[in-house]
PDB file of C-alpha atoms in Angstrom:
ATOM      1  CA  MET A   1      -2.849 -56.097 -59.477  1.00  0.00           C
ATOM      2  CA  SER A   2      -2.743 -52.812 -58.028  1.00  0.00           C
ATOM      3  CA  SER A   3       0.554 -52.886 -54.824  1.00  0.00           C
ATOM      4  CA  PRO A   4      -1.493 -51.532 -51.674  1.00  0.00           C
ATOM      5  CA  SER A   5      -1.241 -48.017 -51.142  1.00  0.00           C
ATOM      6  CA  PRO A   6       0.968 -46.835 -48.755  1.00  0.00           C
ATOM      7  CA  SER A   7      -0.902 -45.895 -44.934  1.00  0.00           C
ATOM      8  CA  PRO A   8      -1.183 -42.640 -43.596  1.00  0.00           C
ATOM      9  CA  SER A   9       0.997 -41.689 -41.260  1.00  0.00           C
ATOM     10  CA  PRO A  10      -0.138 -40.706 -38.095  1.00  0.00           C
ATOM     11  CA  PRO A  11      -0.926 -37.054 -37.778  1.00  0.00           C
ATOM     12  CA  VAL A  12       1.475 -34.681 -35.687  1.00  0.00           C
ATOM     13  CA  GLN A  13       0.340 -33.624 -32.466  1.00  0.00           C
ATOM     14  CA  LYS A  14       0.094 -30.462 -31.531  1.00  0.00           C
ATOM     15  CA  LYS A  15       2.929 -30.385 -27.901  1.00  0.00           C
ATOM     16  CA  GLN A  16       0.750 -29.054 -24.654  1.00  0.00           C
ATOM     17  CA  PRO A  17       1.114 -25.490 -23.973  1.00  0.00           C
ATOM     18  CA  TYR A  18       3.159 -25.562 -20.432  1.00  0.00           C
ATOM     19  CA  PRO A  19       0.696 -24.727 -16.760  1.00  0.00           C
ATOM     20  CA  PHE A  20       0.779 -21.074 -17.062  1.00  0.00           C
ATOM     21  CA  TRP A  21       1.993 -21.154 -13.226  1.00  0.00           C
ATOM     22  CA  LEU A  22       5.512 -22.318 -13.550  1.00  0.00           C
ATOM     23  CA  GLY A  23       7.205 -19.108 -14.326  1.00  0.00           C
ATOM     24  CA  GLY A  24       5.586 -18.078 -10.865  1.00  0.00           C
ATOM     25  CA  VAL A  25       7.122 -21.114  -9.137  1.00  0.00           C
ATOM     26  CA  ALA A  26       9.937 -20.293 -10.569  1.00  0.00           C
ATOM     27  CA  ALA A  27      10.475 -16.878  -9.740  1.00  0.00           C
ATOM     28  CA  THR A  28       9.671 -17.630  -6.544  1.00  0.00           C
ATOM     29  CA  ILE A  29      12.213 -20.147  -5.716  1.00  0.00           C
ATOM     30  CA  ALA A  30      14.721 -17.707  -7.176  1.00  0.00           C
ATOM     31  CA  ALA A  31      13.911 -14.795  -4.643  1.00  0.00           C
ATOM     32  CA  SER A  32      13.616 -17.209  -1.682  1.00  0.00           C
ATOM     33  CA  ILE A  33      17.204 -17.494  -2.972  1.00  0.00           C
ATOM     34  CA  THR A  34      18.985 -15.000  -3.714  1.00  0.00           C
ATOM     35  CA  HIS A  35      16.219 -12.725  -1.376  1.00  0.00           C
ATOM     36  CA  PRO A  36      19.029 -11.456   1.113  1.00  0.00           C
ATOM     37  CA  LEU A  37      20.868  -9.185  -1.887  1.00  0.00           C
ATOM     38  CA  ASP A  38      17.158  -8.542  -2.776  1.00  0.00           C
ATOM     39  CA  LEU A  39      17.057  -6.900   0.538  1.00  0.00           C
ATOM     40  CA  THR A  40      20.690  -4.813   1.000  1.00  0.00           C
ATOM     41  CA  LYS A  41      19.214  -3.491  -2.638  1.00  0.00           C
ATOM     42  CA  VAL A  42      16.153  -1.995  -0.922  1.00  0.00           C
ATOM     43  CA  ARG A  43      17.627  -0.716   2.501  1.00  0.00           C
ATOM     44  CA  LEU A  44      20.349   1.228  -0.538  1.00  0.00           C
ATOM     45  CA  GLN A  45      17.663   2.461  -2.312  1.00  0.00           C
ATOM     46  CA  ALA A  46      15.321   4.244   0.622  1.00  0.00           C
ATOM     47  CA  SER A  47      18.045   4.104   3.465  1.00  0.00           C
ATOM     48  CA  GLY A  48      21.262   5.758   3.908  1.00  0.00           C
ATOM     49  CA  ASP A  49      23.416   2.564   3.384  1.00  0.00           C
ATOM     50  CA  LYS A  50      26.138   3.502   1.636  1.00  0.00           C
ATOM     51  CA  ARG A  51      27.930   0.155   0.577  1.00  0.00           C
ATOM     52  CA  MET A  52      26.641  -3.222  -0.233  1.00  0.00           C
ATOM     53  CA  ILE A  53      28.461  -5.652   2.392  1.00  0.00           C
ATOM     54  CA  GLU A  54      28.252  -3.240   5.021  1.00  0.00           C
ATOM     55  CA  SER A  55      24.566  -2.843   5.004  1.00  0.00           C
ATOM     56  CA  ILE A  56      24.351  -6.754   5.092  1.00  0.00           C
ATOM     57  CA  LYS A  57      26.920  -6.254   8.295  1.00  0.00           C
ATOM     58  CA  LYS A  58      24.630  -4.150   9.941  1.00  0.00           C
ATOM     59  CA  THR A  59      21.723  -6.306   9.291  1.00  0.00           C
ATOM     60  CA  TYR A  60      23.486  -9.415  10.597  1.00  0.00           C
ATOM     61  CA  ARG A  61      25.276  -7.349  13.859  1.00  0.00           C
ATOM     62  CA  THR A  62      22.048  -6.011  14.619  1.00  0.00           C
ATOM     63  CA  ALA A  63      19.424  -9.222  13.996  1.00  0.00           C
ATOM     64  CA  GLY A  64      21.428 -11.538  12.470  1.00  0.00           C
ATOM     65  CA  ALA A  65      21.474 -14.586  10.468  1.00  0.00           C
ATOM     66  CA  ARG A  66      17.293 -14.517  10.544  1.00  0.00           C
ATOM     67  CA  GLY A  67      17.029 -10.377   9.885  1.00  0.00           C
ATOM     68  CA  LEU A  68      18.607 -11.053   6.036  1.00  0.00           C
ATOM     69  CA  PHE A  69      15.248 -13.213   5.191  1.00  0.00           C
ATOM     70  CA  ASP A  70      12.658  -9.507   6.283  1.00  0.00           C
ATOM     71  CA  GLY A  71      10.022  -9.363   4.864  1.00  0.00           C
ATOM     72  CA  ILE A  72       9.983 -12.636   2.806  1.00  0.00           C
ATOM     73  CA  SER A  73       6.750 -13.836   2.978  1.00  0.00           C
ATOM     74  CA  GLY A  74       6.202 -10.429   0.522  1.00  0.00           C
ATOM     75  CA  THR A  75       8.840 -11.991  -2.033  1.00  0.00           C
ATOM     76  CA  TRP A  76       6.443 -14.268  -1.939  1.00  0.00           C
ATOM     77  CA  MET A  77       3.680 -12.062  -2.428  1.00  0.00           C
ATOM     78  CA  ARG A  78       5.267 -10.236  -5.112  1.00  0.00           C
ATOM     79  CA  GLN A  79       6.311 -13.680  -7.280  1.00  0.00           C
ATOM     80  CA  MET A  80       3.502 -15.357  -7.481  1.00  0.00           C
ATOM     81  CA  SER A  81       1.085 -12.264  -8.686  1.00  0.00           C
ATOM     82  CA  TYR A  82       4.048 -10.130  -9.756  1.00  0.00           C
ATOM     83  CA  SER A  83       6.375 -13.292 -11.976  1.00  0.00           C
ATOM     84  CA  LEU A  84       3.168 -15.036 -12.083  1.00  0.00           C
ATOM     85  CA  CYS A  85       0.772 -13.032 -14.289  1.00  0.00           C
ATOM     86  CA  ARG A  86       4.572 -11.677 -16.523  1.00  0.00           C
ATOM     87  CA  PHE A  87       5.353 -15.157 -17.515  1.00  0.00           C
ATOM     88  CA  TRP A  88       2.049 -16.010 -18.421  1.00  0.00           C
ATOM     89  CA  ALA A  89       0.933 -12.125 -20.035  1.00  0.00           C
ATOM     90  CA  TYR A  90       4.395 -12.475 -22.502  1.00  0.00           C
ATOM     91  CA  ASP A  91       3.919 -16.123 -23.638  1.00  0.00           C
ATOM     92  CA  GLU A  92       0.049 -15.384 -24.372  1.00  0.00           C
ATOM     93  CA  SER A  93       1.276 -11.532 -26.161  1.00  0.00           C
ATOM     94  CA  LYS A  94       3.991 -13.317 -28.233  1.00  0.00           C
ATOM     95  CA  LYS A  95       0.561 -15.887 -29.802  1.00  0.00           C
ATOM     96  CA  LEU A  96      -0.695 -12.535 -30.072  1.00  0.00           C
ATOM     97  CA  ILE A  97       1.766 -10.999 -32.747  1.00  0.00           C
ATOM     98  CA  GLY A  98       2.962 -13.795 -33.731  1.00  0.00           C
ATOM     99  CA  ALA A  99       6.269 -13.845 -31.996  1.00  0.00           C
ATOM    100  CA  GLY A 100       7.999 -16.991 -32.663  1.00  0.00           C
ATOM    101  CA  LYS A 101      10.963 -19.139 -32.105  1.00  0.00           C
ATOM    102  CA  ASP A 102      13.284 -17.159 -34.576  1.00  0.00           C
ATOM    103  CA  ALA A 103      11.375 -13.988 -33.824  1.00  0.00           C
ATOM    104  CA  PRO A 104      13.419 -11.046 -34.644  1.00  0.00           C
ATOM    105  CA  ALA A 105      14.583  -8.502 -31.823  1.00  0.00           C
ATOM    106  CA  TRP A 106      11.992  -6.018 -31.376  1.00  0.00           C
ATOM    107  CA  LYS A 107       8.633  -8.576 -31.732  1.00  0.00           C
ATOM    108  CA  LEU A 108       9.888 -10.565 -28.005  1.00  0.00           C
ATOM    109  CA  ALA A 109      10.055  -6.834 -26.717  1.00  0.00           C
ATOM    110  CA  ALA A 110       7.016  -5.715 -27.948  1.00  0.00           C
ATOM    111  CA  ALA A 111       5.646  -8.904 -25.901  1.00  0.00           C
ATOM    112  CA  GLY A 112       7.701  -8.078 -23.120  1.00  0.00           C
ATOM    113  CA  SER A 113       6.996  -4.812 -22.551  1.00  0.00           C
ATOM    114  CA  MET A 114       2.470  -5.601 -23.012  1.00  0.00           C
ATOM    115  CA  ALA A 115       3.274  -8.793 -20.383  1.00  0.00           C
ATOM    116  CA  GLY A 116       5.369  -5.835 -18.565  1.00  0.00           C
ATOM    117  CA  GLY A 117       2.316  -3.477 -18.455  1.00  0.00           C
ATOM    118  CA  ILE A 118      -0.393  -6.033 -17.397  1.00  0.00           C
ATOM    119  CA  ALA A 119       2.328  -7.695 -14.266  1.00  0.00           C
ATOM    120  CA  GLY A 120       3.213  -4.380 -13.433  1.00  0.00           C
ATOM    121  CA  PHE A 121      -0.218  -3.412 -12.401  1.00  0.00           C
ATOM    122  CA  VAL A 122      -1.534  -6.519 -11.001  1.00  0.00           C
ATOM    123  CA  GLY A 123       1.443  -7.225  -8.837  1.00  0.00           C
ATOM    124  CA  ASN A 124       1.814  -3.204  -7.266  1.00  0.00           C
ATOM    125  CA  PRO A 125       0.196  -4.652  -3.609  1.00  0.00           C
ATOM    126  CA  GLY A 126       2.979  -7.204  -3.767  1.00  0.00           C
ATOM    127  CA  GLU A 127       5.430  -5.229  -5.105  1.00  0.00           C
ATOM    128  CA  ILE A 128       4.818  -2.628  -2.364  1.00  0.00           C
ATOM    129  CA  VAL A 129       4.248  -5.258   0.458  1.00  0.00           C
ATOM    130  CA  MET A 130       7.430  -6.569  -0.424  1.00  0.00           C
ATOM    131  CA  VAL A 131       8.755  -3.006  -0.579  1.00  0.00           C
ATOM    132  CA  ARG A 132       7.660  -2.064   3.106  1.00  0.00           C
ATOM    133  CA  LEU A 133       8.169  -5.456   4.740  1.00  0.00           C
ATOM    134  CA  GLN A 134      12.313  -5.348   3.052  1.00  0.00           C
ATOM    135  CA  GLY A 135      13.058  -1.825   3.706  1.00  0.00           C
ATOM    136  CA  ASP A 136      11.185  -1.387   7.678  1.00  0.00           C
ATOM    137  CA  PHE A 137      14.525  -2.438   9.454  1.00  0.00           C
ATOM    138  CA  ALA A 138      16.840   0.075   8.401  1.00  0.00           C
ATOM    139  CA  LYS A 139      14.459   3.268   8.885  1.00  0.00           C
ATOM    140  CA  PRO A 140      14.420   4.385  12.824  1.00  0.00           C
ATOM    141  CA  PRO A 141      11.912   2.639  15.321  1.00  0.00           C
ATOM    142  CA  GLU A 142       9.448   6.118  15.550  1.00  0.00           C
ATOM    143  CA  LYS A 143       8.943   5.232  11.206  1.00  0.00           C
ATOM    144  CA  ARG A 144       8.342   1.566  11.121  1.00  0.00           C
ATOM    145  CA  PHE A 145       5.663  -0.023   9.552  1.00  0.00           C
ATOM    146  CA  ASN A 146       6.272  -2.796  11.798  1.00  0.00           C
ATOM    147  CA  TYR A 147       3.310  -5.191   9.813  1.00  0.00           C
ATOM    148  CA  LYS A 148       3.487  -8.848  10.786  1.00  0.00           C
ATOM    149  CA  HIS A 149       3.827 -10.698   7.648  1.00  0.00           C
ATOM    150  CA  CYS A 150       2.973 -10.129   3.960  1.00  0.00           C
ATOM    151  CA  PHE A 151      -0.614 -10.055   4.557  1.00  0.00           C
ATOM    152  CA  ASP A 152      -0.783  -8.130   7.895  1.00  0.00           C
ATOM    153  CA  ALA A 153       0.562  -5.131   5.296  1.00  0.00           C
ATOM    154  CA  LEU A 154      -2.583  -6.162   2.792  1.00  0.00           C
ATOM    155  CA  PHE A 155      -4.841  -5.447   5.231  1.00  0.00           C
ATOM    156  CA  ARG A 156      -3.497  -3.002   7.413  1.00  0.00           C
ATOM    157  CA  MET A 157      -2.614  -0.469   4.129  1.00  0.00           C
ATOM    158  CA  VAL A 158      -6.187  -1.058   3.279  1.00  0.00           C
ATOM    159  CA  ARG A 159      -7.613  -0.227   6.388  1.00  0.00           C
ATOM    160  CA  GLU A 160      -5.200   3.171   7.737  1.00  0.00           C
ATOM    161  CA  GLU A 161      -4.469   4.627   4.284  1.00  0.00           C
ATOM    162  CA  GLY A 162      -6.808   3.573   2.173  1.00  0.00           C
ATOM    163  CA  VAL A 163      -7.465   1.121  -0.970  1.00  0.00           C
ATOM    164  CA  SER A 164      -5.641   3.556  -2.832  1.00  0.00           C
ATOM    165  CA  SER A 165      -2.642   3.232  -1.172  1.00  0.00           C
ATOM    166  CA  LEU A 166      -2.601   0.170  -3.456  1.00  0.00           C
ATOM    167  CA  ALA A 167      -2.290   2.297  -5.980  1.00  0.00           C
ATOM    168  CA  ARG A 168       0.699   4.149  -4.849  1.00  0.00           C
ATOM    169  CA  GLY A 169       4.078   4.407  -6.829  1.00  0.00           C
ATOM    170  CA  VAL A 170       1.736   2.771  -9.722  1.00  0.00           C
ATOM    171  CA  GLY A 171       2.865   4.494 -12.492  1.00  0.00           C
ATOM    172  CA  PRO A 172       6.467   4.548 -11.820  1.00  0.00           C
ATOM    173  CA  ASN A 173       6.269   0.147 -11.147  1.00  0.00           C
ATOM    174  CA  VAL A 174       4.567  -0.405 -14.364  1.00  0.00           C
ATOM    175  CA  PHE A 175       7.046   1.472 -16.475  1.00  0.00           C
ATOM    176  CA  ARG A 176       9.357  -0.826 -14.428  1.00  0.00           C
ATOM    177  CA  ALA A 177       7.638  -3.695 -14.918  1.00  0.00           C
ATOM    178  CA  ILE A 178       8.229  -2.837 -18.836  1.00  0.00           C
ATOM    179  CA  LEU A 179      11.650  -2.263 -18.542  1.00  0.00           C
ATOM    180  CA  MET A 180      11.944  -5.383 -16.902  1.00  0.00           C
ATOM    181  CA  ASN A 181       9.946  -7.919 -18.635  1.00  0.00           C
ATOM    182  CA  ALA A 182      11.086  -6.361 -22.177  1.00  0.00           C
ATOM    183  CA  SER A 183      15.330  -6.646 -21.337  1.00  0.00           C
ATOM    184  CA  GLN A 184      14.979  -9.958 -19.208  1.00  0.00           C
ATOM    185  CA  LEU A 185      12.658 -11.903 -21.148  1.00  0.00           C
ATOM    186  CA  ALA A 186      13.074 -10.801 -24.641  1.00  0.00           C
ATOM    187  CA  SER A 187      17.178 -10.821 -23.659  1.00  0.00           C
ATOM    188  CA  TYR A 188      16.817 -13.814 -22.538  1.00  0.00           C
ATOM    189  CA  ASP A 189      15.008 -15.488 -25.779  1.00  0.00           C
ATOM    190  CA  PHE A 190      16.871 -13.647 -28.012  1.00  0.00           C
ATOM    191  CA  PHE A 191      20.099 -14.414 -26.676  1.00  0.00           C
ATOM    192  CA  LYS A 192      19.039 -18.208 -26.332  1.00  0.00           C
ATOM    193  CA  ALA A 193      17.917 -18.448 -30.309  1.00  0.00           C
ATOM    194  CA  GLU A 194      21.411 -16.558 -31.544  1.00  0.00           C
ATOM    195  CA  LEU A 195      23.367 -19.015 -29.345  1.00  0.00           C
ATOM    196  CA  LEU A 196      21.315 -22.073 -30.748  1.00  0.00           C
ATOM    197  CA  LYS A 197      22.553 -20.876 -33.991  1.00  0.00           C
ATOM    198  CA  THR A 198      26.419 -21.376 -33.145  1.00  0.00           C
ATOM    199  CA  PRO A 199      27.867 -24.528 -33.443  1.00  0.00           C
ATOM    200  CA  TYR A 200      28.807 -24.261 -30.070  1.00  0.00           C
ATOM    201  CA  PHE A 201      25.810 -24.305 -28.134  1.00  0.00           C
ATOM    202  CA  ASP A 202      22.691 -27.120 -28.178  1.00  0.00           C
ATOM    203  CA  ASP A 203      19.838 -26.401 -26.046  1.00  0.00           C
ATOM    204  CA  ASN A 204      21.213 -27.718 -22.269  1.00  0.00           C
ATOM    205  CA  ILE A 205      21.750 -25.716 -19.344  1.00  0.00           C
ATOM    206  CA  MET A 206      25.087 -24.698 -20.660  1.00  0.00           C
ATOM    207  CA  CYS A 207      23.194 -22.445 -23.262  1.00  0.00           C
ATOM    208  CA  HIS A 208      20.403 -21.523 -20.702  1.00  0.00           C
ATOM    209  CA  PHE A 209      23.141 -20.232 -18.071  1.00  0.00           C
ATOM    210  CA  THR A 210      25.032 -17.621 -20.850  1.00  0.00           C
ATOM    211  CA  ALA A 211      21.566 -16.047 -22.184  1.00  0.00           C
ATOM    212  CA  SER A 212      20.346 -15.828 -19.527  1.00  0.00           C
ATOM    213  CA  PHE A 213      23.676 -14.394 -17.671  1.00  0.00           C
ATOM    214  CA  ALA A 214      23.524 -11.533 -20.513  1.00  0.00           C
ATOM    215  CA  ALA A 215      20.012 -10.865 -20.206  1.00  0.00           C
ATOM    216  CA  GLY A 216      20.716  -9.932 -16.338  1.00  0.00           C
ATOM    217  CA  THR A 217      23.240  -7.431 -17.331  1.00  0.00           C
ATOM    218  CA  VAL A 218      20.990  -5.947 -20.322  1.00  0.00           C
ATOM    219  CA  ALA A 219      17.814  -6.349 -16.995  1.00  0.00           C
ATOM    220  CA  THR A 220      19.893  -4.387 -14.803  1.00  0.00           C
ATOM    221  CA  THR A 221      21.384  -1.623 -16.335  1.00  0.00           C
ATOM    222  CA  VAL A 222      17.327  -1.053 -18.548  1.00  0.00           C
ATOM    223  CA  CYS A 223      15.654  -0.792 -15.576  1.00  0.00           C
ATOM    224  CA  SER A 224      18.081   0.848 -12.636  1.00  0.00           C
ATOM    225  CA  PRO A 225      16.417   4.597 -12.438  1.00  0.00           C
ATOM    226  CA  ALA A 226      12.908   2.817 -12.371  1.00  0.00           C
ATOM    227  CA  ASP A 227      13.745   0.780  -9.658  1.00  0.00           C
ATOM    228  CA  VAL A 228      15.447   3.163  -7.933  1.00  0.00           C
ATOM    229  CA  ILE A 229      12.500   5.187  -8.109  1.00  0.00           C
ATOM    230  CA  LYS A 230       9.790   2.767  -7.224  1.00  0.00           C
ATOM    231  CA  SER A 231      11.719   1.846  -4.171  1.00  0.00           C
ATOM    232  CA  ARG A 232      11.771   5.496  -2.854  1.00  0.00           C
ATOM    233  CA  ILE A 233       7.707   6.279  -3.375  1.00  0.00           C
ATOM    234  CA  MET A 234       6.350   2.872  -2.873  1.00  0.00           C
ATOM    235  CA  ASN A 235       8.358   3.358   1.164  1.00  0.00           C
ATOM    236  CA  ALA A 236       7.108   6.667   1.723  1.00  0.00           C
ATOM    237  CA  SER A 237       4.755   7.217   3.827  1.00  0.00           C
ATOM    238  CA  GLY A 238       4.394  11.114   4.517  1.00  0.00           C
ATOM    239  CA  PRO A 239       1.052  13.044   2.811  1.00  0.00           C
ATOM    240  CA  GLY A 240       2.599  13.970  -0.614  1.00  0.00           C
ATOM    241  CA  SER A 241       5.142  11.978  -0.435  1.00  0.00           C
ATOM    242  CA  SER A 242       4.785   9.427  -2.882  1.00  0.00           C
ATOM    243  CA  SER A 243       4.483  11.862  -6.014  1.00  0.00           C
ATOM    244  CA  THR A 244       7.035  10.664  -8.538  1.00  0.00           C
ATOM    245  CA  LEU A 245       7.687  14.098  -9.808  1.00  0.00           C
ATOM    246  CA  GLY A 246       8.902  15.349  -6.409  1.00  0.00           C
ATOM    247  CA  VAL A 247      10.692  12.010  -5.400  1.00  0.00           C
ATOM    248  CA  ILE A 248      13.018  12.874  -8.581  1.00  0.00           C
ATOM    249  CA  ARG A 249      13.087  16.273  -8.333  1.00  0.00           C
ATOM    250  CA  ALA A 250      14.331  16.083  -4.579  1.00  0.00           C
ATOM    251  CA  SER A 251      16.607  12.622  -5.522  1.00  0.00           C
ATOM    252  CA  LEU A 252      18.586  15.486  -8.212  1.00  0.00           C
ATOM    253  CA  LYS A 253      19.089  18.241  -6.259  1.00  0.00           C
ATOM    254  CA  ASN A 254      20.128  16.252  -2.687  1.00  0.00           C
ATOM    255  CA  GLU A 255      22.329  13.470  -5.121  1.00  0.00           C
ATOM    256  CA  GLY A 256      22.915  14.131  -8.546  1.00  0.00           C
ATOM    257  CA  ALA A 257      21.475  12.245 -11.443  1.00  0.00           C
ATOM    258  CA  LEU A 258      23.439   9.016 -10.657  1.00  0.00           C
ATOM    259  CA  PHE A 259      20.853   8.559  -7.454  1.00  0.00           C
ATOM    260  CA  MET A 260      19.076   6.212 -10.604  1.00  0.00           C
ATOM    261  CA  PHE A 261      21.691   4.128 -10.696  1.00  0.00           C
ATOM    262  CA  LYS A 262      22.521   3.887  -6.926  1.00  0.00           C
ATOM    263  CA  GLY A 263      23.031   0.517  -5.492  1.00  0.00           C
ATOM    264  CA  TRP A 264      23.672  -0.715  -9.117  1.00  0.00           C
ATOM    265  CA  VAL A 265      26.569  -2.934  -7.881  1.00  0.00           C
ATOM    266  CA  PRO A 266      23.534  -5.019  -5.365  1.00  0.00           C
ATOM    267  CA  ALA A 267      21.066  -4.677  -7.973  1.00  0.00           C
ATOM    268  CA  TRP A 268      23.046  -6.173 -10.464  1.00  0.00           C
ATOM    269  CA  THR A 269      24.568  -8.917  -7.901  1.00  0.00           C
ATOM    270  CA  ARG A 270      20.988  -9.452  -7.305  1.00  0.00           C
ATOM    271  CA  LEU A 271      19.442  -9.424 -10.267  1.00  0.00           C
ATOM    272  CA  GLN A 272      22.050 -11.486 -11.739  1.00  0.00           C
ATOM    273  CA  PRO A 273      21.790 -14.477  -9.648  1.00  0.00           C
ATOM    274  CA  THR A 274      18.011 -14.879  -9.735  1.00  0.00           C
ATOM    275  CA  THR A 275      18.200 -14.469 -13.291  1.00  0.00           C
ATOM    276  CA  ILE A 276      20.137 -17.464 -13.828  1.00  0.00           C
ATOM    277  CA  LEU A 277      18.111 -19.364 -11.041  1.00  0.00           C
ATOM    278  CA  ILE A 278      15.007 -17.952 -12.590  1.00  0.00           C
ATOM    279  CA  PHE A 279      15.195 -19.480 -16.065  1.00  0.00           C
ATOM    280  CA  LEU A 280      17.267 -22.672 -15.054  1.00  0.00           C
ATOM    281  CA  THR A 281      14.600 -23.545 -12.750  1.00  0.00           C
ATOM    282  CA  LEU A 282      11.911 -22.623 -15.307  1.00  0.00           C
ATOM    283  CA  GLU A 283      13.848 -25.315 -17.957  1.00  0.00           C
ATOM    284  CA  GLN A 284      14.336 -27.805 -15.918  1.00  0.00           C
ATOM    285  CA  LEU A 285      10.175 -27.729 -15.120  1.00  0.00           C
ATOM    286  CA  LYS A 286       9.521 -27.542 -18.380  1.00  0.00           C
ATOM    287  CA  ASN A 287      11.792 -30.547 -18.775  1.00  0.00           C
ATOM    288  CA  GLY A 288       9.599 -32.141 -15.945  1.00  0.00           C
ATOM    289  CA  VAL A 289       6.299 -31.087 -16.996  1.00  0.00           C
ATOM    290  CA  ASP A 290       7.802 -33.140 -20.792  1.00  0.00           C
ATOM    291  CA  LEU A 291       8.998 -35.734 -18.272  1.00  0.00           C
ATOM    292  CA  SER A 292       5.583 -36.519 -16.743  1.00  0.00           C
ATOM    293  CA  ARG A 293       3.492 -35.861 -19.703  1.00  0.00           C
ATOM    294  CA  ARG A 294       5.829 -38.492 -21.174  1.00  0.00           C
ATOM    295  CA  HIS A 295       4.509 -41.379 -18.407  1.00  0.00           C
ATOM    296  CA  GLY A 296       1.248 -40.424 -19.504  1.00  0.00           C
ATOM    297  CA  TYR A 297       0.521 -37.788 -16.405  1.00  0.00           C
ATOM    298  CA  THR A 298      -1.366 -35.433 -18.830  1.00  0.00           C
ATOM    299  CA  TRP A 299      -2.242 -32.435 -14.855  1.00  0.00           C
ATOM    300  CA  VAL A 300       0.620 -30.777 -15.466  1.00  0.00           C
TER     301      VAL A 300
END
């Protein structure tokens, strides 16, 4: 008499992908918290302010605590266009080139570069709106745009400067986005994977914090030159003032090569907590999605 054959093991269910908008939500939360530092960085790059603390004091003295959140609607527009797109495109690019869990750094950087190119183009209008709203108060009253909010800025740009104004600075912005995603997103994945190979880290908040701290420092240094040039071009308003080469020549002549790292400290001070907050928030949002799905909420 033959023994009964063992019952087949249940098939392993493939894990569902996370919602594409998680990265955009995480970035919006992080950018809202660090907005005063981002505002200071833009004003240092585009105005005559010299030091971060003095610039913050000047903003507080002239506009109060509310002034530290000037242009917050532009920040939200930028994050829900550029950042949402870059996280989605990064995940899709990793699938396209086969960059799995233990992918080499060059594959992660390639996926980040592809995502940056797409997101930099898609998010360019939001980037311009954010920079103009943040930099407006640092200008003399007669040179200000005086936009009410992000949508007012968008509509007035099209009406007063033409649709082509939405592409102002798109070259350096796409270049910066490529650098940012190749350094920030790829660095985070790389450092996280390397940390998990050691006996000192598990896949928890300490690992996420350490990997994001390293990624933020790498990203700030790599992106600083393109970030400065982008801010100066986007904040310009006169005819012929949007030429990338023109801005570089004028800046080199007046300030020397170190102009490319002007505002590095506030950029690092802003990007470091922003990077940490983005990835910590994103990991917690993913945990929340996993928890919801375990309880049967399949819409997330």
